[in-house]
Amino acid sequence: MGRETVRLLPLVLPVVVAEAIAVTIAAAAFAASAPSPSTLAGVWALLIVTAVAEAFPVPLENVPVGGTSLATIFIVGTSIIYGWEAATIVAFVAQVAVEIGRGRDLSRVAYNGGVYALAALATASAAFLGNAEGFAWLALQTLVAAAAFYTVDLLLVALIVSRSGREPFAKLLAQAVSATFIPFSIMASLSLMLAVLWDRSPFLCAALIGPVVAIALYQRSVHRELKAMRLALTDPLTGLGNHRHFYGELERQALAASADHPLSLCLLDIDNFKEINDRYGHPVGDQALVHVADRLRQDGEAFRIGGDEFALLLPGSSAAEAVRVAEGVIKRVGRARIELSAGVVTHPHHGVERAELVRVADSALYLAKEHGKNRVRVYRPDLLELAELRRLAEGPDRAARLRAAASLAHAVDARDAYTGSHSYMVGELAARVATRMGLDSEQVELARLAGSLHDLGKLAIPEEILRKPGPLNEAERLVLERHPQIGFRMLDSLGVEPVATWVLHHHERWDGAGYPDRLGGELIPLGSRILFVADAYDAMTTDRVYRSKLSHERAISELERCAGTQFDPEVVAVLLDELAESRGATAAAAGSTSSRRRRRL
């Protein structure tokens, strides 16, 4: 007998003994009533339906004791139609059969069978109301039977879950009641419908199949969608919100922030994390990540946004309060010999635009690392601080890193699936737009480099996807949409910011419906917005394996149509002005050349 079984025995044993007594009494009483063949047939039919319903439970959100079973409808209905004796037998046999079919251990089969048997026995309380006629009396009986079943079932299940998981029983029970009360109320009404229809003709009960199946299918669909949403927004290792979830919450909370209700952002990074992995192995590194995540949950809304990078959103907290929170986290994780550095920025108190919050907090974080690690630094907009942050961002080997990144552009165009020069053209267009928008010469050259590297991640995408002549299926589309993240990781290792970040977000849409992080509006870096428009124009005017190129006029019309939804309208306007001026100059030059030729003739 396992240790867990021994620990649960004081709860399991009384339930199993009570179960044996209840089932024995119910079977004897039912046999003594000399049931007719029609009664036996009805009980058998309800038993089969109950077992089927129990085999396919309906999942519920936020239920600490699991999902719920539509078998309740038929057990309570059996009690009203044939009495508590038949209901106890049906509940016990259906539950035990399903549990055995699932291959559960004997103690669990016995306990769960006992829970249903005792809950069904509790429906006998409805018998004390008497046998008066009328729908109102039948409804009252059903309500009492359903409430008795619900109470006993929930109490016994909550008890075993509480003891097994070492969770507070009262809190667990309150959560379970909150999540299941409405579904059980609906099932009670369906039990009443079952009893009414059965009284007229058991065959009429087939009319319940539609509503019951519809409820089950709808709830399963909702549960799957919610589960998929959670997976899409959750880091699987730590259970914290992921990169995508973080940016969505940052945008929402930053929009709601005000001088009276500021938003503090704290970015944290584990110091020397690579050494932990190299010295002790990745399993120990994963344990360190989980440990930090557990400590972060105690303060604000926590996210894991990178390998060893975390973020805390602290709505309503000033910079001083955010520093105290960060220092508390550093102190708590320090007990496990893990060191953290943190950077803090507060919006709108620090006068930083929403789109710059992460960059500024990240700069403050690395300033903390520069000054000895295992500490917190707050963004301060004074000249000394800004100069130091710039020095960290632009280090002495920046030019070499940029040259290394530029060399990758040749590999991209060499594998280009369209014309062999798409990336080059996007770089040139991006540089022209950046120049026209008044960016300085360094930013213009970075835009040119980012344009030539925007499809770098496609080096890791299979050829059959890139060159597929027909539309991509869902799985292929998801693979293709990973190329900005792959490109970011390749560039991030070279330390060529902001190029890496611009490449990461060059498929974010102005309306927030893009990828990978569904950023919207000015939360998208300006460089990424420029790349997106330049990429779209050149892609439309270039022959693709799955369609012919569009004319310049059609491409311009499409950019105008999507300005304000897909694209930054200001960037679109600037590109259209640049293209119009360029084409006008080209036409004028062509006219002048033609005139000179005529004169020579």
Coordinates of C-alpha atoms in Angstrom, one line a residue:
M1 CA 0.0 0.0 0.0
G2 CA 1.5 3.4 -1.1
R3 CA 2.2 6.2 1.3
E4 CA -0.4 8.4 -0.4
T5 CA -3.1 5.7 0.0
V6 CA -2.2 5.3 3.7
R7 CA -2.6 9.1 4.2
L8 CA -6.0 9.1 2.5
L9 CA -7.2 6.0 4.3
P10 CA -9.0 7.8 7.2
L11 CA -11.2 9.4 4.6
V12 CA -11.6 6.6 2.1
L13 CA -12.4 3.8 4.6
P14 CA -15.5 5.4 6.1
V15 CA -16.9 6.3 2.7
V16 CA -16.3 2.8 1.4
V17 CA -18.0 1.3 4.4
A18 CA -21.0 3.6 4.1
E19 CA -21.1 2.9 0.4
A20 CA -21.4 -0.9 1.0
I21 CA -24.2 -0.4 3.5
A22 CA -26.1 2.1 1.2
V23 CA -25.8 -0.1 -1.9
T24 CA -26.9 -3.2 0.1
I25 CA -29.9 -1.5 1.6
A26 CA -30.9 0.0 -1.8
A27 CA -30.6 -3.3 -3.6
A28 CA -32.6 -5.1 -1.0
A29 CA -35.3 -2.5 -0.9
F30 CA -35.5 -2.4 -4.7
A31 CA -35.8 -6.2 -5.0
A32 CA -38.4 -6.2 -2.2
S33 CA -40.6 -3.8 -4.2
A34 CA -40.9 -6.6 -6.9
P35 CA -40.3 -4.3 -9.9
S36 CA -42.2 -4.9 -13.0
P37 CA -40.4 -5.7 -16.3
S38 CA -41.1 -2.2 -17.6
T39 CA -39.5 -0.8 -14.4
L40 CA -36.5 -3.0 -14.9
A41 CA -36.2 -1.9 -18.5
G42 CA -36.5 1.7 -17.5
V43 CA -33.8 1.4 -14.8
W44 CA -31.5 -0.4 -17.3
A45 CA -32.0 2.3 -19.9
L46 CA -31.2 5.1 -17.3
L47 CA -28.2 3.1 -16.1
I48 CA -26.8 2.9 -19.6
V49 CA -27.4 6.6 -20.3
T50 CA -25.8 7.5 -16.9
A51 CA -22.7 5.5 -17.7
V52 CA -22.3 7.1 -21.1
A53 CA -22.7 10.6 -19.6
E54 CA -20.2 9.7 -16.8
A55 CA -17.7 8.5 -19.4
F56 CA -17.6 11.9 -21.1
P57 CA -17.5 14.5 -18.3
V58 CA -17.9 18.2 -19.2
P59 CA -14.8 20.3 -18.5
L60 CA -15.4 23.5 -16.5
E61 CA -13.0 26.5 -16.0
N62 CA -11.6 27.3 -12.5
V63 CA -12.9 24.1 -10.9
P64 CA -10.4 22.9 -8.3
V65 CA -12.2 19.5 -8.0
G66 CA -12.2 18.8 -11.8
G67 CA -15.0 19.0 -14.3
T68 CA -18.6 18.0 -13.9
S69 CA -20.7 15.1 -15.2
L70 CA -24.0 15.2 -16.9
A71 CA -24.8 11.9 -15.2
T72 CA -26.3 14.0 -12.4
I73 CA -29.3 14.7 -14.7
F74 CA -30.1 11.0 -15.0
I75 CA -29.3 10.0 -11.4
V76 CA -31.6 12.7 -10.0
G77 CA -34.2 11.9 -12.7
T78 CA -34.0 8.2 -11.7
S79 CA -34.7 9.1 -8.1
I80 CA -37.8 11.1 -9.0
I81 CA -39.1 8.5 -11.4
Y82 CA -38.2 5.2 -9.6
G83 CA -37.1 6.2 -6.1
W84 CA -33.8 6.6 -4.3
E85 CA -33.2 2.9 -4.3
A86 CA -33.0 2.7 -8.0
A87 CA -31.0 5.9 -8.1
T88 CA -28.4 4.6 -5.7
I89 CA -27.9 1.4 -7.7
V90 CA -27.7 3.3 -11.0
A91 CA -25.2 5.8 -9.6
F92 CA -23.0 3.1 -8.0
V93 CA -22.9 0.7 -11.0
A94 CA -22.4 3.4 -13.6
Q95 CA -19.6 5.1 -11.7
V96 CA -17.8 1.8 -10.8
A97 CA -18.1 0.5 -14.4
V98 CA -16.6 3.8 -15.9
E99 CA -13.8 3.9 -13.3
I100 CA -12.8 0.3 -14.0
G101 CA -12.9 1.0 -17.7
R102 CA -10.5 3.8 -17.2
G103 CA -8.1 1.5 -15.4
R104 CA -8.2 3.3 -12.1
D105 CA -6.7 1.7 -8.9
L106 CA -9.1 -0.1 -6.6
S107 CA -9.1 2.5 -3.8
R108 CA -10.1 5.2 -6.3
V109 CA -12.8 3.0 -7.8
A110 CA -14.2 2.3 -4.4
Y111 CA -14.2 5.9 -3.2
N112 CA -15.7 7.4 -6.4
G113 CA -18.3 4.7 -6.5
G114 CA -19.1 5.5 -2.8
V115 CA -19.4 9.2 -3.5
Y116 CA -22.0 8.7 -6.2
A117 CA -23.9 6.0 -4.1
L118 CA -24.1 8.2 -1.0
A119 CA -25.0 11.3 -3.1
A120 CA -27.8 9.3 -4.7
L121 CA -28.9 8.0 -1.3
A122 CA -29.2 11.6 -0.2
T123 CA -31.9 12.2 -2.8
A124 CA -34.2 10.1 -0.5
S125 CA -34.7 13.4 1.3
A126 CA -37.2 14.3 -1.5
A127 CA -39.3 11.3 -0.5
F128 CA -40.2 13.1 2.8
L129 CA -42.1 15.7 0.9
G130 CA -44.8 13.0 0.1
N131 CA -46.5 12.1 -3.1
A132 CA -48.7 15.1 -3.8
E133 CA -49.8 15.6 -7.4
G134 CA -49.0 18.6 -9.7
F135 CA -46.1 20.1 -11.5
A136 CA -45.2 22.5 -8.7
W137 CA -44.8 19.5 -6.3
L138 CA -42.7 17.6 -8.8
A139 CA -40.5 20.6 -9.3
L140 CA -40.0 21.0 -5.5
Q141 CA -39.1 17.3 -5.2
T142 CA -36.6 17.6 -8.1
L143 CA -35.1 20.7 -6.5
V144 CA -34.6 19.0 -3.1
A145 CA -33.2 15.8 -4.7
A146 CA -30.8 17.7 -6.9
A147 CA -29.6 19.9 -4.0
A148 CA -29.0 16.9 -1.8
F149 CA -27.1 15.1 -4.5
Y150 CA -25.0 18.2 -5.3
T151 CA -24.2 18.9 -1.6
V152 CA -23.0 15.3 -0.8
D153 CA -21.1 14.9 -4.1
L154 CA -19.3 18.2 -3.8
L155 CA -18.4 17.8 -0.1
L156 CA -16.9 14.3 -0.6
V157 CA -15.0 15.2 -3.7
A158 CA -13.7 18.4 -2.2
L159 CA -12.6 16.5 1.0
I160 CA -10.5 14.0 -1.0
V161 CA -9.0 16.7 -3.2
S162 CA -8.1 18.9 -0.3
R163 CA -6.4 16.1 1.6
S164 CA -4.6 14.8 -1.4
G165 CA -3.4 18.2 -2.5
R166 CA -2.9 19.5 1.0
E167 CA -5.1 22.5 0.2
P168 CA -7.4 24.4 2.6
F169 CA -10.8 22.7 2.4
A170 CA -12.9 25.8 3.0
K171 CA -11.2 27.7 0.2
L172 CA -11.4 24.7 -2.2
L173 CA -15.1 24.2 -1.5
A174 CA -15.9 27.9 -2.0
Q175 CA -14.1 27.8 -5.4
A176 CA -15.9 24.7 -6.4
V177 CA -19.3 26.0 -5.4
S178 CA -18.7 29.3 -7.3
A179 CA -17.7 27.4 -10.5
T180 CA -20.3 24.6 -10.4
F181 CA -23.5 26.1 -9.0
I182 CA -24.9 27.4 -12.3
P183 CA -24.1 24.2 -14.2
F184 CA -25.8 22.1 -11.5
S185 CA -28.8 24.4 -11.5
I186 CA -29.1 23.8 -15.3
M187 CA -28.8 20.0 -14.8
A188 CA -31.5 20.1 -12.1
S189 CA -33.9 21.7 -14.6
L190 CA -33.0 19.0 -17.1
S191 CA -33.8 16.4 -14.5
L192 CA -37.2 17.9 -14.0
M193 CA -37.8 17.8 -17.8
L194 CA -36.7 14.1 -17.8
A195 CA -39.2 13.3 -15.1
V196 CA -42.1 15.1 -16.8
L197 CA -41.4 13.5 -20.2
W198 CA -40.9 10.1 -18.7
D199 CA -44.3 10.3 -17.0
R200 CA -45.9 10.8 -20.4
S201 CA -43.8 8.3 -22.3
P202 CA -40.2 7.1 -21.8
F203 CA -39.7 7.4 -25.5
L204 CA -40.3 11.2 -25.4
C205 CA -37.1 11.5 -23.3
A206 CA -35.2 11.1 -26.6
A207 CA -36.1 14.8 -27.0
L208 CA -33.5 15.6 -24.3
I209 CA -30.7 14.2 -26.3
G210 CA -30.4 17.3 -28.4
P211 CA -30.1 19.8 -25.5
V212 CA -27.8 17.6 -23.4
V213 CA -25.4 16.9 -26.4
A214 CA -25.5 20.6 -27.3
I215 CA -24.5 21.6 -23.8
A216 CA -21.7 19.1 -23.7
L217 CA -20.3 20.0 -27.1
Y218 CA -20.6 23.7 -26.5
Q219 CA -18.8 23.5 -23.1
R220 CA -16.0 21.3 -24.6
S221 CA -15.6 23.8 -27.5
V222 CA -15.3 26.7 -25.0
H223 CA -12.9 24.8 -22.8
R224 CA -10.7 23.9 -25.8
E225 CA -10.6 27.5 -27.0
L226 CA -9.8 28.8 -23.5
K227 CA -7.1 26.1 -23.1
A228 CA -5.6 27.1 -26.4
M229 CA -5.7 30.8 -25.4
R230 CA -3.9 30.0 -22.2
L231 CA -1.3 27.9 -23.9
A232 CA -0.7 30.7 -26.4
L233 CA -0.2 33.2 -23.6
T234 CA 1.6 31.1 -21.1
D235 CA 5.3 30.0 -20.7
P236 CA 5.1 26.2 -20.4
L237 CA 8.1 25.9 -18.0
T238 CA 7.2 28.5 -15.4
G239 CA 3.4 29.0 -15.9
L240 CA 3.9 32.8 -16.1
G241 CA 2.6 34.9 -19.0
N242 CA 4.8 34.7 -22.1
H243 CA 6.3 37.3 -24.3
R244 CA 3.1 37.8 -26.3
H245 CA 1.0 38.1 -23.2
F246 CA 3.4 40.6 -21.7
Y247 CA 3.2 43.0 -24.6
G248 CA -0.6 42.8 -24.7
E249 CA -0.9 43.6 -21.0
L250 CA 1.7 46.3 -21.2
E251 CA -0.2 48.1 -24.0
R252 CA -3.5 47.8 -22.1
Q253 CA -2.2 48.9 -18.8
A254 CA 0.0 51.7 -20.2
L255 CA -3.1 53.1 -22.0
A256 CA -4.9 53.2 -18.6
A257 CA -2.0 54.7 -16.7
S258 CA -2.2 58.3 -15.4
A259 CA -0.3 60.6 -13.1
D260 CA -2.6 59.5 -10.2
H261 CA -2.4 55.8 -11.2
P262 CA 1.0 55.2 -12.7
L263 CA 2.3 52.0 -14.2
S264 CA 5.7 50.7 -13.2
L265 CA 7.6 48.2 -15.4
C266 CA 10.3 46.1 -13.8
L267 CA 12.5 44.0 -16.1
L268 CA 14.6 41.3 -14.3
D269 CA 17.4 39.1 -15.6
I270 CA 19.3 36.2 -13.9
D271 CA 22.9 37.1 -13.5
N272 CA 25.4 34.6 -14.9
F273 CA 22.7 32.3 -16.0
K274 CA 24.8 30.7 -18.7
E275 CA 27.4 29.7 -16.0
I276 CA 24.6 28.0 -14.1
N277 CA 23.6 25.9 -17.2
D278 CA 27.3 25.2 -18.1
R279 CA 28.3 24.2 -14.6
Y280 CA 25.3 22.3 -13.3
G281 CA 23.3 21.4 -16.4
H282 CA 20.1 22.7 -18.0
P283 CA 17.8 20.8 -15.5
V284 CA 19.3 22.9 -12.7
G285 CA 18.9 26.0 -14.8
D286 CA 15.3 25.2 -15.4
Q287 CA 14.8 24.8 -11.6
A288 CA 16.3 28.2 -11.1
L289 CA 13.9 29.7 -13.6
V290 CA 10.9 28.1 -11.9
H291 CA 12.2 29.3 -8.5
V292 CA 12.4 32.9 -9.7
A293 CA 9.0 32.6 -11.3
D294 CA 7.5 31.4 -8.0
R295 CA 9.0 34.4 -6.1
L296 CA 7.7 36.8 -8.8
R297 CA 4.1 35.6 -8.4
Q298 CA 4.0 37.3 -5.0
D299 CA 4.2 40.8 -6.5
G300 CA 2.3 42.2 -9.4
E301 CA 1.6 40.5 -12.7
A302 CA 4.7 38.4 -13.7
F303 CA 5.9 37.3 -17.1
R304 CA 8.8 35.3 -18.6
I305 CA 9.7 37.2 -21.7
G306 CA 12.9 35.5 -22.7
G307 CA 15.4 32.8 -21.7
D308 CA 16.3 34.1 -18.3
E309 CA 14.4 37.4 -18.6
F310 CA 11.3 38.3 -16.6
A311 CA 9.0 41.2 -16.3
L312 CA 6.7 42.6 -13.6
L313 CA 3.8 45.0 -14.3
L314 CA 3.0 47.0 -11.2
P315 CA -0.1 49.1 -11.9
G316 CA -0.6 51.9 -9.4
S317 CA 3.0 51.7 -8.1
S318 CA 5.4 54.6 -8.1
A319 CA 9.1 54.1 -9.0
A320 CA 10.0 54.0 -5.3
E321 CA 7.4 51.3 -4.7
A322 CA 8.6 49.3 -7.7
V323 CA 12.2 49.5 -6.4
R324 CA 11.1 48.0 -3.1
V325 CA 9.2 45.2 -4.9
A326 CA 12.3 44.5 -7.0
E327 CA 14.6 44.5 -4.1
G328 CA 12.3 42.2 -2.2
V329 CA 12.3 39.7 -5.2
I330 CA 16.2 39.9 -5.3
K331 CA 16.4 39.2 -1.6
R332 CA 14.0 36.3 -1.8
V333 CA 15.7 34.5 -4.7
G334 CA 19.1 35.3 -3.1
R335 CA 18.3 32.8 -0.4
A336 CA 18.6 30.1 -3.1
R337 CA 21.9 31.6 -4.2
I338 CA 20.4 33.1 -7.4
E339 CA 21.3 36.7 -8.3
L340 CA 19.1 39.0 -10.2
S341 CA 19.5 42.4 -11.8
A342 CA 16.5 44.7 -12.4
G343 CA 15.6 47.9 -14.3
V344 CA 12.6 50.0 -13.5
V345 CA 10.7 52.7 -15.4
T346 CA 7.4 54.3 -14.4
H347 CA 4.8 55.6 -16.9
P348 CA 3.9 58.4 -17.3
H349 CA 6.1 59.9 -14.4
H350 CA 9.4 59.4 -16.3
G351 CA 8.1 61.1 -19.5
V352 CA 8.8 58.0 -21.6
E353 CA 6.6 57.1 -24.5
R354 CA 4.7 53.9 -24.3
A355 CA 6.6 52.4 -27.2
E356 CA 9.9 53.1 -25.4
L357 CA 9.0 51.6 -22.0
V358 CA 10.6 48.2 -22.6
R359 CA 13.7 49.6 -24.2
V360 CA 14.3 52.1 -21.4
A361 CA 13.7 49.5 -18.7
D362 CA 16.0 47.2 -20.5
S363 CA 18.7 49.8 -20.7
A364 CA 18.3 50.5 -16.9
L365 CA 18.6 46.7 -16.3
Y366 CA 21.9 46.4 -18.2
L367 CA 23.1 49.5 -16.4
A368 CA 22.5 47.6 -13.1
K369 CA 24.6 44.7 -14.5
E370 CA 27.3 47.2 -15.5
H371 CA 27.4 48.5 -11.9
G372 CA 28.0 45.2 -10.2
K373 CA 24.8 43.1 -10.8
N374 CA 22.4 41.8 -8.2
R375 CA 20.9 45.3 -7.8
V376 CA 18.1 47.6 -9.1
R377 CA 18.5 50.6 -11.2
V378 CA 15.8 53.2 -12.0
Y379 CA 15.6 55.1 -15.3
R380 CA 16.5 58.8 -14.7
P381 CA 16.4 61.2 -17.6
D382 CA 19.5 63.2 -16.8
L383 CA 22.4 63.7 -19.2
L384 CA 24.8 61.5 -17.3
E385 CA 22.4 58.6 -17.2
L386 CA 21.5 58.9 -20.9
A387 CA 25.2 59.1 -21.9
E388 CA 25.9 55.9 -19.9
L389 CA 23.0 54.0 -21.4
R390 CA 24.1 55.0 -24.9
R391 CA 27.6 53.8 -24.2
L392 CA 26.3 50.5 -23.1
A393 CA 24.1 50.1 -26.2
E394 CA 26.8 51.1 -28.7
G395 CA 29.9 49.4 -27.2
P396 CA 33.4 49.6 -28.9
D397 CA 32.8 46.6 -31.1
R398 CA 29.4 47.8 -32.5
A399 CA 30.8 48.4 -36.0
A400 CA 32.3 44.9 -36.2
R401 CA 28.9 43.4 -35.1
L402 CA 27.1 45.5 -37.8
R403 CA 29.5 44.3 -40.5
A404 CA 28.9 40.7 -39.4
A405 CA 25.2 41.2 -39.6
A406 CA 25.5 42.8 -43.1
S407 CA 27.3 39.8 -44.4
L408 CA 24.2 37.7 -43.6
A409 CA 22.2 39.7 -46.1
H410 CA 23.9 38.0 -49.0
A411 CA 22.8 34.6 -47.7
V412 CA 19.2 35.8 -47.5
D413 CA 19.1 37.0 -51.1
A414 CA 21.0 33.9 -52.3
R415 CA 18.1 31.8 -51.0
D416 CA 15.3 34.4 -51.9
A417 CA 12.4 32.5 -53.3
Y418 CA 11.2 35.3 -55.5
T419 CA 13.7 37.4 -57.5
G420 CA 17.0 37.1 -55.7
S421 CA 17.0 40.8 -54.7
H422 CA 13.8 41.2 -52.6
S423 CA 15.7 41.8 -49.4
Y424 CA 18.1 44.3 -51.1
M425 CA 15.1 46.3 -52.5
V426 CA 13.3 46.3 -49.2
G427 CA 16.5 47.7 -47.6
E428 CA 16.8 50.5 -50.2
L429 CA 13.1 51.4 -49.9
A430 CA 13.3 51.4 -46.0
A431 CA 16.4 53.7 -46.2
R432 CA 14.6 56.1 -48.6
V433 CA 11.6 56.3 -46.3
A434 CA 13.7 56.8 -43.2
T435 CA 15.6 59.6 -45.0
R436 CA 12.3 61.3 -46.0
M437 CA 11.0 61.0 -42.4
G438 CA 14.0 63.0 -41.2
L439 CA 15.8 60.3 -39.3
D440 CA 19.6 60.8 -38.8
S441 CA 22.1 59.1 -41.1
E442 CA 22.9 56.3 -38.6
Q443 CA 19.2 55.4 -38.3
V444 CA 18.9 55.5 -42.1
E445 CA 21.7 53.0 -42.4
L446 CA 20.3 50.8 -39.7
A447 CA 16.9 50.8 -41.6
R448 CA 18.8 49.8 -44.8
L449 CA 20.5 46.9 -42.9
A450 CA 17.3 45.8 -41.2
G451 CA 15.5 45.8 -44.6
S452 CA 18.2 43.6 -46.1
L453 CA 17.9 41.2 -43.1
H454 CA 14.1 41.3 -42.5
D455 CA 13.7 37.8 -44.0
L456 CA 16.8 36.3 -42.3
G457 CA 14.7 33.8 -40.4
K458 CA 13.5 32.3 -43.6
L459 CA 16.9 30.6 -43.9
A460 CA 15.4 28.1 -41.3
I461 CA 12.1 27.6 -43.2
P462 CA 11.8 24.5 -45.4
E463 CA 12.1 25.1 -49.2
E464 CA 8.8 23.3 -49.8
I465 CA 7.0 26.0 -47.8
L466 CA 8.8 29.0 -49.3
R467 CA 8.3 27.7 -52.9
K468 CA 4.8 26.2 -52.5
P469 CA 2.7 27.4 -55.5
G470 CA -0.6 27.1 -53.8
P471 CA -2.0 28.5 -50.5
L472 CA -0.4 27.3 -47.2
N473 CA -2.3 25.1 -44.8
E474 CA -2.6 26.1 -41.1
A475 CA 0.5 24.2 -40.0
E476 CA 2.6 25.6 -42.8
R477 CA 1.4 29.1 -42.1
L478 CA 2.4 28.8 -38.5
V479 CA 5.9 27.6 -39.4
L480 CA 6.3 30.5 -41.8
E481 CA 5.1 33.0 -39.2
R482 CA 8.0 32.0 -37.0
H483 CA 10.6 33.6 -39.3
P484 CA 10.7 37.0 -37.5
Q485 CA 11.5 35.3 -34.2
I486 CA 14.1 33.1 -35.8
G487 CA 15.7 36.1 -37.4
F488 CA 15.6 38.0 -34.1
R489 CA 17.4 35.2 -32.3
M490 CA 20.1 35.0 -35.0
L491 CA 20.6 38.8 -34.9
D492 CA 20.3 39.1 -31.1
S493 CA 23.3 36.8 -30.7
L494 CA 25.3 39.5 -32.6
G495 CA 24.1 42.3 -30.4
V496 CA 23.0 44.5 -33.2
E497 CA 20.1 46.4 -31.7
P498 CA 17.8 48.0 -32.8
V499 CA 18.0 45.9 -36.0
A500 CA 17.2 42.7 -34.2
T501 CA 14.1 44.2 -32.6
W502 CA 12.9 45.8 -35.9
V503 CA 13.2 42.4 -37.6
L504 CA 11.3 40.7 -34.8
H505 CA 8.3 43.1 -35.2
H506 CA 8.2 43.7 -38.9
H507 CA 5.0 41.8 -39.3
E508 CA 3.1 43.6 -36.5
R509 CA 0.0 45.4 -37.8
W510 CA -1.1 48.9 -36.9
D511 CA -4.4 47.5 -35.7
G512 CA -2.7 44.9 -33.4
A513 CA -3.7 41.9 -35.4
G514 CA -0.2 41.0 -36.6
Y515 CA 2.5 38.7 -35.3
P516 CA 4.4 37.5 -33.3
D517 CA 3.3 39.7 -30.3
R518 CA 0.1 41.5 -31.7
L519 CA 1.6 44.9 -30.9
G520 CA -0.4 47.8 -32.3
G521 CA 0.0 51.4 -33.2
E522 CA 3.0 53.2 -31.7
L523 CA 4.0 50.3 -29.6
I524 CA 5.4 48.8 -32.8
P525 CA 9.0 50.2 -33.2
L526 CA 9.1 52.8 -36.0
G527 CA 11.8 50.8 -37.8
S528 CA 9.5 47.8 -37.9
R529 CA 6.7 49.9 -39.3
I530 CA 8.9 51.2 -42.1
L531 CA 10.1 47.7 -42.9
F532 CA 6.5 46.3 -43.1
V533 CA 5.4 48.9 -45.6
A534 CA 8.6 48.6 -47.8
D535 CA 8.3 44.8 -47.7
A536 CA 4.7 44.9 -48.7
Y537 CA 5.2 47.2 -51.6
D538 CA 8.1 45.3 -53.0
A539 CA 6.4 41.9 -52.5
M540 CA 3.3 43.1 -54.3
T541 CA 5.3 44.4 -57.3
T542 CA 7.4 41.3 -57.5
D543 CA 6.5 38.0 -59.2
R544 CA 5.8 35.2 -56.6
V545 CA 5.6 31.5 -57.0
Y546 CA 1.9 31.6 -56.2
R547 CA 0.9 34.8 -58.1
S548 CA 2.0 37.3 -60.7
K549 CA 3.2 40.8 -59.6
L550 CA 0.8 43.7 -59.3
S551 CA 1.2 46.9 -61.2
H552 CA 2.6 50.0 -59.4
E553 CA -0.8 51.6 -59.4
R554 CA -2.5 48.5 -57.9
A555 CA 0.1 48.2 -55.2
I556 CA -0.3 51.9 -54.3
S557 CA -4.1 51.4 -54.1
E558 CA -3.6 48.4 -51.8
L559 CA -1.3 50.3 -49.5
E560 CA -3.8 53.2 -49.3
R561 CA -6.6 50.8 -48.6
C562 CA -4.8 49.2 -45.7
A563 CA -3.3 52.3 -44.2
G564 CA -4.6 52.7 -40.7
T565 CA -5.4 49.0 -40.3
Q566 CA -2.5 46.9 -41.6
F567 CA 0.1 49.7 -42.0
D568 CA 1.1 52.9 -40.2
P569 CA -0.7 55.6 -42.3
E570 CA 2.2 58.1 -41.9
V571 CA 4.8 55.6 -43.2
V572 CA 2.5 54.8 -46.1
A573 CA 2.1 58.5 -47.0
V574 CA 5.8 59.0 -46.9
L575 CA 6.5 56.0 -49.1
L576 CA 3.9 57.1 -51.6
D577 CA 5.4 60.6 -51.7
E578 CA 8.9 59.1 -52.2
L579 CA 7.7 56.8 -55.0
A580 CA 5.8 59.6 -56.8
E581 CA 8.8 61.9 -56.7
S582 CA 11.1 59.2 -57.8
R583 CA 8.9 58.1 -60.7
G584 CA 8.4 61.8 -61.7
A585 CA 12.1 62.3 -61.8
T586 CA 12.5 59.2 -63.8
A587 CA 9.9 60.2 -66.3
A588 CA 11.4 63.7 -66.6
A589 CA 14.8 62.2 -67.3
A590 CA 13.4 59.8 -69.9
G591 CA 11.6 62.8 -71.6
S592 CA 14.8 64.8 -71.7
T593 CA 16.8 61.9 -73.2
S594 CA 14.1 61.4 -75.9
S595 CA 14.2 65.1 -76.8
R596 CA 18.0 65.1 -77.2
R597 CA 17.7 62.0 -79.5
R598 CA 15.2 63.8 -81.7
R599 CA 17.5 66.8 -82.0
R600 CA 20.4 64.6 -83.1
L601 CA 18.2 63.0 -85.7

